[in-house]
Short mmCIF file of C-alpha atoms in Angstrom, two decimals:
data_model
loop_
_atom_site.label_atom_id
_atom_site.label_comp_id
_atom_site.label_asym_id
_atom_site.label_seq_id
_atom_site.Cartn_x
_atom_site.Cartn_y
_atom_site.Cartn_z
CA MET I 1 -3.09 18.30 -5.09
CA SER I 2 -0.81 16.70 -2.62
CA SER I 3 -0.65 14.54 0.38
CA ASP I 4 2.00 13.47 3.02
CA VAL I 5 1.21 9.59 2.14
CA VAL I 6 -0.66 8.32 -0.71
CA ILE I 7 -1.52 4.41 -0.13
CA VAL I 8 -2.48 2.66 -3.27
CA GLY I 9 -4.96 -0.13 -2.67
CA ALA I 10 -7.60 -0.14 0.06
CA GLY I 11 -7.38 -4.15 0.98
CA PRO I 12 -6.88 -4.95 4.41
CA ASN I 13 -3.11 -4.22 4.75
CA GLY I 14 -3.35 -0.70 3.06
CA LEU I 15 -6.79 -0.07 5.39
CA MET I 16 -4.74 -1.27 8.14
CA LEU I 17 -1.58 1.09 7.55
CA ALA I 18 -4.20 3.82 7.11
CA CYS I 19 -5.52 3.23 10.41
CA GLU I 20 -1.86 2.94 12.15
CA LEU I 21 -0.88 6.47 10.25
CA ALA I 22 -4.10 8.42 11.10
CA LEU I 23 -3.54 7.26 14.97
CA ASN I 24 0.08 8.40 14.89
CA GLY I 25 -0.92 11.92 13.48
CA VAL I 26 -0.82 11.35 9.74
CA ARG I 27 -3.93 11.07 7.56
CA PRO I 28 -3.09 9.50 4.42
CA LEU I 29 -4.91 9.50 0.96
CA VAL I 30 -5.86 5.74 0.05
CA LEU I 31 -6.52 4.96 -3.87
CA GLU I 32 -8.60 2.14 -4.74
CA ARG I 33 -9.42 1.08 -8.19
CA ARG I 34 -12.46 -0.60 -7.26
CA THR I 35 -15.82 1.31 -6.69
CA GLY I 36 -17.20 -1.02 -4.16
CA PRO I 37 -16.42 -4.18 -1.96
CA SER I 38 -14.54 -6.86 -3.43
CA THR I 39 -17.05 -10.01 -4.37
CA GLU I 40 -14.13 -12.26 -4.51
CA GLN I 41 -13.90 -14.80 -1.67
CA ARG I 42 -10.35 -14.69 -0.65
CA ALA I 43 -9.10 -15.28 3.14
CA ASN I 44 -11.61 -16.94 5.65
CA GLY I 45 -9.97 -15.79 8.65
CA LEU I 46 -7.01 -14.60 10.77
CA VAL I 47 -4.14 -17.01 11.99
CA GLY I 48 -1.29 -16.08 14.18
CA GLN I 49 -0.17 -13.11 16.24
CA ILE I 50 -2.24 -10.56 14.24
CA VAL I 51 -5.38 -11.80 16.23
CA PRO I 52 -4.01 -10.56 19.64
CA MET I 53 -2.47 -7.44 17.75
CA LEU I 54 -6.06 -6.38 16.61
CA HIS I 55 -7.29 -6.80 20.22
CA ARG I 56 -4.62 -4.43 21.21
CA ARG I 57 -6.15 -1.89 18.96
CA GLY I 58 -9.78 -2.68 20.09
CA LEU I 59 -10.62 -4.26 16.99
CA TYR I 60 -10.87 -7.94 17.67
CA GLU I 61 -14.14 -7.19 19.43
CA ARG I 62 -15.29 -5.16 16.53
CA LEU I 63 -14.79 -8.69 14.29
CA THR I 64 -16.34 -11.00 16.86
CA GLY I 65 -19.52 -9.03 17.98
CA ARG I 66 -18.48 -9.77 21.49
CA PRO I 67 -16.58 -8.62 24.55
CA GLY I 68 -13.26 -9.79 25.69
CA GLY I 69 -9.84 -10.90 24.11
CA PRO I 70 -8.97 -13.82 21.90
CA GLU I 71 -7.92 -17.21 23.42
CA PRO I 72 -5.16 -19.58 22.21
CA THR I 73 -6.76 -22.39 19.68
CA PRO I 74 -6.65 -25.87 20.73
CA GLY I 75 -5.62 -26.73 17.44
CA HIS I 76 -4.48 -26.09 13.98
CA VAL I 77 -2.42 -27.60 10.88
CA PHE I 78 0.69 -27.86 9.66
CA GLY I 79 1.24 -29.69 6.13
CA ALA I 80 -2.02 -31.69 6.19
CA PHE I 81 -1.04 -33.00 9.64
CA PRO I 82 -3.51 -31.60 12.61
CA LEU I 83 -1.48 -29.63 15.24
CA ARG I 84 -2.71 -30.64 18.53
CA LEU I 85 -2.31 -27.62 20.72
CA ALA I 86 -4.64 -28.20 24.00
CA GLY I 87 -2.86 -28.36 27.00
CA LEU I 88 0.50 -26.65 25.27
CA ALA I 89 1.83 -24.49 27.85
CA ASP I 90 2.05 -20.74 26.40
CA ASN I 91 0.39 -21.95 23.35
CA PRO I 92 0.94 -19.10 20.87
CA MET I 93 -1.45 -19.82 18.31
CA TYR I 94 -4.65 -17.76 17.93
CA THR I 95 -7.35 -18.12 15.35
CA LEU I 96 -10.34 -15.67 14.19
CA LEU I 97 -12.89 -17.09 11.61
CA ALA I 98 -14.11 -14.18 9.43
CA PRO I 99 -14.53 -13.54 5.81
CA GLN I 100 -11.81 -10.92 4.07
CA GLN I 101 -14.93 -8.99 3.03
CA LYS I 102 -16.11 -8.62 6.76
CA ILE I 103 -12.22 -7.67 7.96
CA GLU I 104 -12.10 -5.02 5.19
CA ALA I 105 -15.30 -3.63 5.96
CA MET I 106 -14.31 -3.47 9.45
CA LEU I 107 -10.96 -1.75 8.74
CA GLY I 108 -12.81 0.30 6.46
CA GLU I 109 -14.99 1.71 8.97
CA ARG I 110 -12.58 2.20 11.54
CA ALA I 111 -10.45 4.32 8.79
CA ALA I 112 -13.30 6.56 8.13
CA GLU I 113 -13.74 7.24 12.11
CA LEU I 114 -10.16 8.31 11.81
CA GLY I 115 -10.62 10.89 8.94
CA VAL I 116 -9.02 8.83 6.45
CA GLU I 117 -9.85 9.55 2.93
CA VAL I 118 -10.42 6.59 0.45
CA ARG I 119 -11.13 7.25 -3.22
CA GLY I 120 -12.83 4.46 -5.01
CA GLY I 121 -12.44 4.07 -8.95
CA HIS I 122 -8.86 5.71 -8.65
CA GLU I 123 -6.02 3.57 -10.53
CA LEU I 124 -2.55 4.50 -10.59
CA THR I 125 -1.20 4.94 -14.21
CA GLY I 126 2.32 6.34 -13.63
CA LEU I 127 4.90 7.05 -10.90
CA ASP I 128 7.92 9.54 -10.93
CA GLN I 129 10.31 9.73 -8.11
CA LYS I 130 11.64 13.19 -7.28
CA ASP I 131 14.26 14.03 -4.76
CA ASP I 132 11.55 15.28 -2.07
CA ARG I 133 8.48 13.86 -3.32
CA VAL I 134 6.63 11.29 -5.34
CA VAL I 135 4.35 12.49 -8.48
CA VAL I 136 1.56 9.69 -9.30
CA ASP I 137 -0.75 9.71 -12.06
CA VAL I 138 -4.00 8.57 -11.43
CA SER I 139 -7.18 7.72 -13.51
CA GLY I 140 -10.55 8.64 -12.00
CA PRO I 141 -14.24 9.39 -12.67
CA GLY I 142 -13.45 12.76 -13.21
CA GLY I 143 -10.75 11.95 -15.63
CA PRO I 144 -7.06 11.86 -15.14
CA CYS I 145 -5.20 13.75 -12.28
CA ARG I 146 -2.02 14.06 -10.64
CA ILE I 147 -1.26 13.77 -6.84
CA GLU I 148 2.05 14.86 -5.24
CA ALA I 149 3.11 12.86 -1.84
CA ARG I 150 6.14 12.80 0.34
CA TYR I 151 5.69 8.99 0.43
CA VAL I 152 3.97 6.37 -1.61
CA VAL I 153 2.96 2.85 -0.20
CA GLY I 154 2.13 0.31 -2.63
CA ALA I 155 -0.46 -1.88 -0.86
CA ASP I 156 -2.05 -3.10 -4.15
CA GLY I 157 -1.41 -6.75 -4.04
CA GLY I 158 0.81 -9.47 -5.87
CA ARG I 159 0.31 -7.66 -9.35
CA SER I 160 1.26 -4.51 -7.78
CA MET I 161 1.14 -1.57 -10.14
CA THR I 162 3.17 0.74 -7.90
CA ARG I 163 6.10 -2.17 -7.85
CA LYS I 164 6.15 -2.37 -11.55
CA LEU I 165 6.30 1.47 -12.30
CA THR I 166 9.05 2.02 -9.61
CA GLY I 167 11.22 -0.81 -10.78
CA PHE I 168 11.10 -3.08 -8.20
CA ALA I 169 12.34 -6.89 -8.97
CA PHE I 170 10.40 -9.60 -7.75
CA PRO I 171 12.52 -12.81 -8.03
CA GLY I 172 11.12 -16.25 -6.90
CA VAL I 173 9.42 -19.38 -8.46
CA THR I 174 6.51 -20.50 -10.13
CA ASP I 175 4.61 -23.46 -9.53
CA ASP I 176 2.54 -24.91 -12.35
CA ASP I 177 1.58 -28.11 -11.08
CA ALA I 178 -1.25 -28.07 -8.82
CA VAL I 179 -4.69 -26.68 -9.43
CA SER I 180 -7.19 -26.27 -6.71
CA ARG I 181 -10.89 -25.92 -7.25
CA THR I 182 -12.94 -24.44 -4.76
CA ALA I 183 -17.03 -24.08 -4.28
CA ALA I 184 -19.53 -22.97 -1.68
CA VAL I 185 -22.02 -25.86 -1.37
CA ASP I 186 -24.89 -26.94 0.50
CA VAL I 187 -23.97 -30.23 2.60
CA PRO I 188 -26.87 -32.73 3.44
CA THR I 189 -27.54 -33.07 7.37
CA GLU I 190 -26.53 -36.73 7.16
CA LEU I 191 -23.28 -36.09 5.64
CA ILE I 192 -22.05 -34.09 8.83
CA ASP I 193 -20.34 -35.96 11.32
CA PRO I 194 -21.81 -35.21 14.71
CA GLU I 195 -18.88 -35.68 16.70
CA SER I 196 -16.28 -33.65 14.88
CA GLY I 197 -18.53 -31.42 12.38
CA GLY I 198 -16.30 -32.74 9.55
CA LEU I 199 -17.80 -34.28 6.05
CA ARG I 200 -18.90 -37.90 6.29
CA ILE I 201 -18.31 -39.50 3.19
CA PRO I 202 -20.06 -42.81 2.35
CA GLY I 203 -17.55 -45.31 1.40
CA TYR I 204 -14.62 -43.15 2.63
CA GLY I 205 -14.66 -41.72 6.07
CA VAL I 206 -14.65 -38.39 7.51
CA VAL I 207 -13.25 -35.37 6.33
CA PRO I 208 -12.14 -33.27 9.29
CA PRO I 209 -13.17 -29.54 9.37
CA PHE I 210 -10.96 -26.44 8.93
CA GLN I 211 -8.04 -29.04 8.26
CA HIS I 212 -6.23 -30.11 4.94
CA HIS I 213 -6.81 -33.74 4.51
CA ARG I 214 -4.21 -35.32 2.09
CA THR I 215 -4.83 -38.50 0.03
CA GLU I 216 -2.44 -40.22 -2.38
CA ARG I 217 -3.97 -38.23 -5.06
CA GLY I 218 -4.34 -34.76 -3.72
CA MET I 219 -5.70 -32.65 -1.07
CA VAL I 220 -9.29 -31.56 0.25
CA ALA I 221 -10.16 -28.86 2.77
CA PHE I 222 -13.64 -28.78 4.01
CA ALA I 223 -14.83 -25.51 6.06
CA PRO I 224 -18.17 -25.33 7.74
CA PHE I 225 -18.03 -21.42 8.65
CA PRO I 226 -20.43 -20.55 11.74
CA ASP I 227 -22.16 -18.14 9.75
CA GLY I 228 -23.85 -21.15 7.59
CA ARG I 229 -21.48 -20.99 4.75
CA ASN I 230 -19.77 -24.31 3.65
CA LEU I 231 -16.67 -24.22 1.28
CA ILE I 232 -15.04 -27.45 -0.25
CA THR I 233 -11.69 -27.31 -1.91
CA ALA I 234 -9.95 -30.04 -4.01
CA ALA I 235 -6.12 -30.17 -4.99
CA THR I 236 -4.34 -32.15 -7.35
CA THR I 237 -1.57 -32.39 -9.77
CA ALA I 238 -3.48 -34.62 -11.99
CA ARG I 239 -6.04 -32.67 -13.44
CA PRO I 240 -4.79 -29.52 -15.36
CA ALA I 241 -6.56 -26.40 -15.60
CA GLY I 242 -8.80 -25.61 -18.58
CA ASP I 243 -9.64 -22.72 -20.43
CA GLU I 244 -13.68 -22.51 -19.76
CA PRO I 245 -15.04 -21.21 -16.63
CA VAL I 246 -15.04 -23.51 -13.40
CA THR I 247 -18.47 -25.30 -12.62
CA LEU I 248 -19.58 -27.17 -9.59
CA ALA I 249 -19.63 -30.25 -11.57
CA GLU I 250 -15.99 -29.88 -12.17
CA VAL I 251 -15.09 -29.25 -8.53
CA LEU I 252 -17.08 -32.60 -7.39
CA GLU I 253 -15.34 -34.44 -10.07
CA THR I 254 -12.06 -33.40 -8.65
CA LEU I 255 -13.14 -34.14 -5.16
CA HIS I 256 -14.27 -37.71 -6.56
CA TYR I 257 -10.85 -38.23 -7.89
CA VAL I 258 -8.86 -37.37 -4.93
CA LEU I 259 -11.23 -39.26 -2.39
CA GLY I 260 -12.06 -42.13 -4.46
CA ALA I 261 -15.56 -41.86 -3.61
CA GLU I 262 -18.71 -39.76 -4.73
CA VAL I 263 -19.58 -36.90 -2.35
CA PRO I 264 -23.11 -35.82 -3.13
CA LEU I 265 -22.86 -31.97 -2.15
CA LEU I 266 -25.59 -29.60 -3.72
CA PRO I 267 -25.19 -26.39 -5.03
CA PRO I 268 -25.76 -23.28 -2.48
CA THR I 269 -28.91 -21.53 -1.81
CA GLY I 270 -29.46 -18.22 0.07
CA PRO I 271 -27.92 -14.92 -1.11
CA GLY I 272 -24.93 -14.69 -3.46
CA PRO I 273 -22.27 -14.16 -4.59
CA HIS I 274 -21.44 -17.65 -4.03
CA THR I 275 -17.62 -18.77 -3.76
CA LEU I 276 -16.60 -20.75 -7.29
CA ARG I 277 -13.28 -20.63 -8.44
CA ARG I 278 -10.14 -22.44 -9.97
CA LEU I 279 -6.38 -21.48 -9.21
CA ALA I 280 -3.61 -22.85 -11.56
CA GLY I 281 -0.21 -23.28 -10.01
CA GLY I 282 1.13 -20.39 -7.85
CA ASN I 283 3.94 -18.37 -6.93
CA THR I 284 6.34 -17.85 -4.51
CA ARG I 285 8.34 -14.32 -4.32
CA ILE I 286 9.83 -11.37 -2.22
CA ALA I 287 10.63 -8.04 -3.71
CA ASP I 288 14.58 -7.19 -3.98
CA SER I 289 13.71 -4.28 -1.78
CA TYR I 290 10.94 -3.24 0.30
CA ARG I 291 11.67 0.24 -0.19
CA ARG I 292 13.03 2.63 -3.21
CA ASP I 293 13.81 6.33 -1.68
CA ARG I 294 10.12 7.58 -1.28
CA VAL I 295 7.97 4.30 -2.39
CA ILE I 296 7.31 1.52 0.20
CA LEU I 297 5.87 -1.83 -0.77
CA LEU I 298 3.56 -3.76 1.72
CA GLY I 299 1.71 -6.68 2.18
CA ASP I 300 1.28 -9.02 -1.33
CA ALA I 301 3.16 -6.43 -2.97
CA ALA I 302 6.28 -7.08 -1.40
CA HIS I 303 5.85 -11.09 -1.10
CA VAL I 304 3.71 -13.64 -2.30
CA HIS I 305 3.65 -17.37 -1.13
CA SER I 306 1.09 -20.11 -0.87
CA ALA I 307 -1.83 -19.89 1.52
CA ILE I 308 -1.52 -23.26 3.11
CA GLY I 309 -1.92 -22.62 6.67
CA GLY I 310 -3.57 -19.27 6.56
CA PRO I 311 -0.52 -17.26 6.96
CA GLY I 312 -0.92 -14.44 4.64
CA LEU I 313 -3.28 -11.65 6.73
CA ASN I 314 -0.86 -12.31 9.41
CA LEU I 315 2.19 -11.47 7.55
CA GLY I 316 0.86 -8.39 5.69
CA LEU I 317 -1.24 -6.89 8.39
CA GLN I 318 1.81 -7.10 11.04
CA ASP I 319 3.68 -5.31 8.16
CA ALA I 320 1.28 -2.48 8.45
CA VAL I 321 1.44 -2.19 11.89
CA ASN I 322 5.33 -2.42 11.95
CA LEU I 323 5.54 0.58 9.07
CA GLY I 324 2.74 2.77 10.45
CA TRP I 325 4.49 4.24 13.28
CA LYS I 326 7.96 4.46 11.91
CA LEU I 327 6.54 6.33 8.48
CA ALA I 328 4.32 8.71 10.73
CA ALA I 329 7.57 9.37 12.81
CA LEU I 330 9.45 10.07 9.55
CA VAL I 331 6.66 12.40 8.27
CA ARG I 332 6.22 14.33 11.67
CA GLY I 333 9.93 14.88 12.05
CA TRP I 334 11.05 13.02 14.80
CA ALA I 335 12.32 9.93 13.43
CA PRO I 336 15.66 8.72 14.64
CA ALA I 337 18.19 8.05 12.09
CA GLY I 338 17.48 4.82 9.63
CA LEU I 339 14.22 4.05 11.40
CA LEU I 340 12.72 3.67 8.27
CA ASP I 341 15.31 1.06 7.30
CA THR I 342 14.20 -1.30 10.03
CA TYR I 343 10.85 -1.96 8.47
CA GLU I 344 12.50 -3.78 6.02
CA SER I 345 15.30 -5.53 8.14
CA GLU I 346 12.71 -6.68 10.59
CA ARG I 347 9.76 -7.72 8.20
CA ARG I 348 11.79 -9.32 5.51
CA PRO I 349 13.05 -12.38 7.67
CA VAL I 350 9.64 -12.87 8.72
CA ALA I 351 8.42 -13.16 5.12
CA GLU I 352 11.28 -15.53 4.37
CA ARG I 353 10.29 -17.86 7.03
CA VAL I 354 6.81 -17.83 5.84
CA VAL I 355 7.83 -18.60 2.52
CA MET I 356 10.17 -21.36 3.84
CA HIS I 357 7.20 -22.98 5.71
CA THR I 358 4.68 -22.70 3.09
CA GLN I 359 6.97 -24.35 0.59
CA ALA I 360 7.90 -27.00 3.23
CA GLN I 361 4.03 -27.51 3.96
CA GLY I 362 3.22 -27.69 0.22
CA LEU I 363 5.49 -30.49 -0.26
CA LEU I 364 4.16 -32.47 2.72
CA ALA I 365 0.75 -32.24 1.45
CA GLY I 366 1.71 -33.37 -1.84
CA PRO I 367 0.55 -36.68 -3.58
CA GLY I 368 2.72 -39.73 -4.20
CA PRO I 369 4.46 -42.86 -2.11
CA ALA I 370 7.73 -40.81 -1.36
CA VAL I 371 5.69 -38.01 0.26
CA THR I 372 3.87 -40.66 2.06
CA ALA I 373 7.29 -42.01 3.37
CA LEU I 374 8.19 -38.84 4.29
CA ARG I 375 4.73 -38.06 6.30
CA ALA I 376 5.31 -41.35 8.16
CA LEU I 377 8.65 -39.87 9.79
CA PHE I 378 7.33 -36.24 10.33
CA ALA I 379 4.13 -38.22 12.23
CA GLU I 380 6.68 -39.54 14.65
CA LEU I 381 8.48 -36.17 15.28
CA MET I 382 5.26 -34.56 15.63
CA GLU I 383 4.49 -36.99 18.73
CA GLU I 384 7.36 -34.80 20.82
CA GLU I 385 5.56 -31.56 22.54
CA ALA I 386 8.99 -29.56 21.50
CA VAL I 387 8.43 -30.15 17.80
CA VAL I 388 4.57 -29.13 18.23
CA ARG I 389 5.74 -26.13 20.02
CA ARG I 390 8.28 -25.12 17.38
CA LEU I 391 5.63 -25.34 14.56
CA ALA I 392 2.99 -23.74 16.59
CA ALA I 393 5.47 -20.77 17.05
CA LEU I 394 6.60 -20.73 13.32
CA ILE I 395 2.89 -20.40 12.07
CA ALA I 396 1.88 -17.79 14.79
CA GLY I 397 5.19 -15.80 13.97
CA THR I 398 6.19 -15.99 17.39
CA ASP I 399 9.37 -17.83 16.59
CA PHE I 400 11.79 -14.68 15.97
CA ARG I 401 12.58 -11.68 17.78
CA TYR I 402 13.88 -8.54 15.92
CA ASP I 403 17.42 -7.65 16.66
CA GLY I 404 18.02 -6.09 19.97
CA MET I 405 14.53 -6.47 21.19
CA GLY I 406 12.30 -8.05 23.68
CA GLY I 407 9.49 -9.90 22.55
CA PHE I 408 5.68 -9.25 22.08
CA ALA I 409 4.30 -6.99 25.01
CA PRO I 410 1.16 -8.78 27.46
CA ASP I 411 -1.88 -7.18 27.11
CA LEU I 412 -1.92 -3.99 28.82
CA GLY I 413 -5.51 -3.02 28.20
CA PRO I 414 -7.07 -0.16 26.48
CA VAL I 415 -3.83 2.23 26.46
CA THR I 416 -2.41 0.50 23.56
CA HIS I 417 -5.63 1.34 21.16
CA ARG I 418 -4.08 4.92 20.49
CA ALA I 419 -0.97 3.17 18.69
CA ARG I 420 1.37 5.43 21.06
CA PRO I 421 4.70 3.99 22.37
CA LEU I 422 4.33 3.23 25.99
CA LEU I 423 6.69 3.42 29.27
CA VAL I 424 4.87 1.39 31.49
CA ASP I 425 6.37 2.29 34.88
CA ASN I 426 5.00 0.67 38.08
CA THR I 427 7.86 1.66 40.21
CA GLY I 428 7.21 5.42 39.87
CA THR I 429 10.84 6.40 39.57
CA LEU I 430 10.94 6.97 35.56
CA ALA I 431 9.20 10.08 35.13
CA GLY I 432 12.12 12.33 34.92
CA ALA I 433 13.81 9.76 32.38
CA VAL I 434 10.91 9.87 30.15
CA ALA I 435 10.10 13.56 30.41
CA PRO I 436 11.98 14.89 27.23
CA TRP I 437 10.06 12.36 25.10
CA ARG I 438 6.41 12.70 26.50
CA ASP I 439 5.28 14.66 23.31
CA ARG I 440 5.69 11.07 21.74
CA VAL I 441 5.71 8.58 24.70
CA ASP I 442 2.98 8.06 27.20
CA LEU I 443 3.89 7.36 30.84
CA VAL I 444 1.48 4.64 32.26
CA THR I 445 1.01 2.45 35.16
CA VAL I 446 -0.31 -1.02 34.19
CA PRO I 447 -0.08 -4.19 36.13
CA LEU I 448 2.58 -6.57 34.69
CA PRO I 449 2.80 -10.37 35.42
CA ALA I 450 6.82 -10.04 35.53
CA GLU I 451 8.59 -6.90 34.40
CA SER I 452 8.34 -3.70 37.08
CA ALA I 453 9.02 -1.21 33.91
CA MET I 454 9.03 -1.80 30.19
CA LEU I 455 9.04 0.34 27.08
CA VAL I 456 6.78 -0.68 24.53
CA ARG I 457 6.66 0.53 20.74
CA PRO I 458 3.30 1.00 18.78
CA ASP I 459 3.52 -2.41 17.47
CA ASN I 460 3.50 -3.88 21.01
CA TYR I 461 7.29 -5.12 20.98
CA VAL I 462 9.23 -4.35 24.06
CA ALA I 463 12.26 -2.30 23.75
CA TRP I 464 13.24 -2.26 27.12
CA SER I 465 12.09 -3.64 30.17
CA SER I 466 13.78 -4.17 34.00
CA SER I 467 12.36 -6.12 36.66
CA GLY I 468 14.19 -4.26 39.56
CA PRO I 469 12.22 -1.90 41.91
CA ALA I 470 14.51 0.87 41.35
CA PRO I 471 15.81 0.47 37.37
CA SER I 472 18.71 2.18 36.10
CA PRO I 473 17.36 4.92 33.54
CA ASP I 474 20.37 4.65 31.35
CA GLY I 475 19.27 1.65 29.15
CA LEU I 476 15.89 3.02 28.94
CA VAL I 477 17.15 6.35 27.54
CA VAL I 478 19.43 4.80 25.05
CA ALA I 479 16.03 2.76 24.04
CA LEU I 480 14.31 5.96 23.70
CA ARG I 481 16.92 7.52 21.39
CA ARG I 482 16.99 4.28 19.17
CA TRP I 483 13.51 4.03 18.45
CA PHE I 484 11.75 7.75 19.41
CA GLY I 485 14.73 10.19 18.47
CA ALA I 486 16.28 12.83 20.04
CA PRO I 487 14.58 14.48 23.13
CA GLN I 488 12.60 17.21 23.13
CA LEU I 489 14.58 20.61 24.04
CA SER I 490 13.17 22.40 26.97
CA SER I 491 12.10 25.84 26.51
#
């Protein structure tokens, strides 16, 4: 069989890409080696600009179960420091607490609504690039099969088989020192701090909720989720990982070591599976290229890094939103020259910044007196509002602009749900200029806070704008050609 696009991996990134492609008129085939939902507890929510981006697609409300868009969060963390954002003008930080399983299930439902086929139990075993297609070998419930595709996207995680079979290099570093242990627990009522909601430990004090709490011996994180789940994590370099399966007793012993006090937490009750894991070391790597001819890498297949601060899904899901409309334009035949190349040129620098700040946060949160001295200096710097603003933008992913682009567009309402390019024209003067692109660009009127007109890419970035009452169409036409190809020939 054949398909325009085969996506390997039905995690959040692969499903998000599938939805973006389908909205742009391309229905991919998604291959997933699992036969059902993952039982592994990974991300516990979303951090950064992906939260308002999901709202632009009408997906934020599906996750929260309530109407209305997101509001900036009053606080976050950076390197085990509290990042106080309440009152910060133009606060860029958004968060959404939702387990990765819920995010994945929501995106799977949306993909199904859009007609995307997801084949569970299908694992990539071979890949061969031709001049005009990619041939993939797949093992599945009905035996091995061969699928031809115009493009293949590897969204199959940090151990990506797509990446390995294609021959991408994956340079970077491996840190074997730190070991983190995480467990789902029940917390006795008397241990919950009534003011902060944190963990009140006799003989120690309060571990605040949803923050990295550093001591001279390691780091602790306590996460009491709104759905009643409680996760506790203890990380240290002093207790190496063993070969035996991790136990709750081991997690609590490590917690005791890091805090210097016993923490009487209880085994979890209620339906499982319950999180219990040990992670030894970590990798920080970025692929040497995001694309080789007709094979493209997405999300963790292209980059892996520390999870500190929660940037992973913000990075990977925005990769998918950036790639989706560009790949669809190529499949549908109207992409301007070099459009697909901008996927890497725009997204690689973002990954490099995430690698940079997660490595820096890891060092700031580490044990030892030298780190304590560094933290004393850093604490003084964080008293400056400009520093807090800079760090918030760094974590949110709003501290950069793509080459020649404006920033993230304001909320334009339901017109962004379809993932179409938009010309917002409140002057009523630009209909003639955009007419040759109306097969791929929608002309809309939406109240704007400042600009009278703007051209917005499907990933919600502003490609052109004007604040005058009668804008010249010249710059608009240049932007239309650059991002949306040649004008349609009149018949």
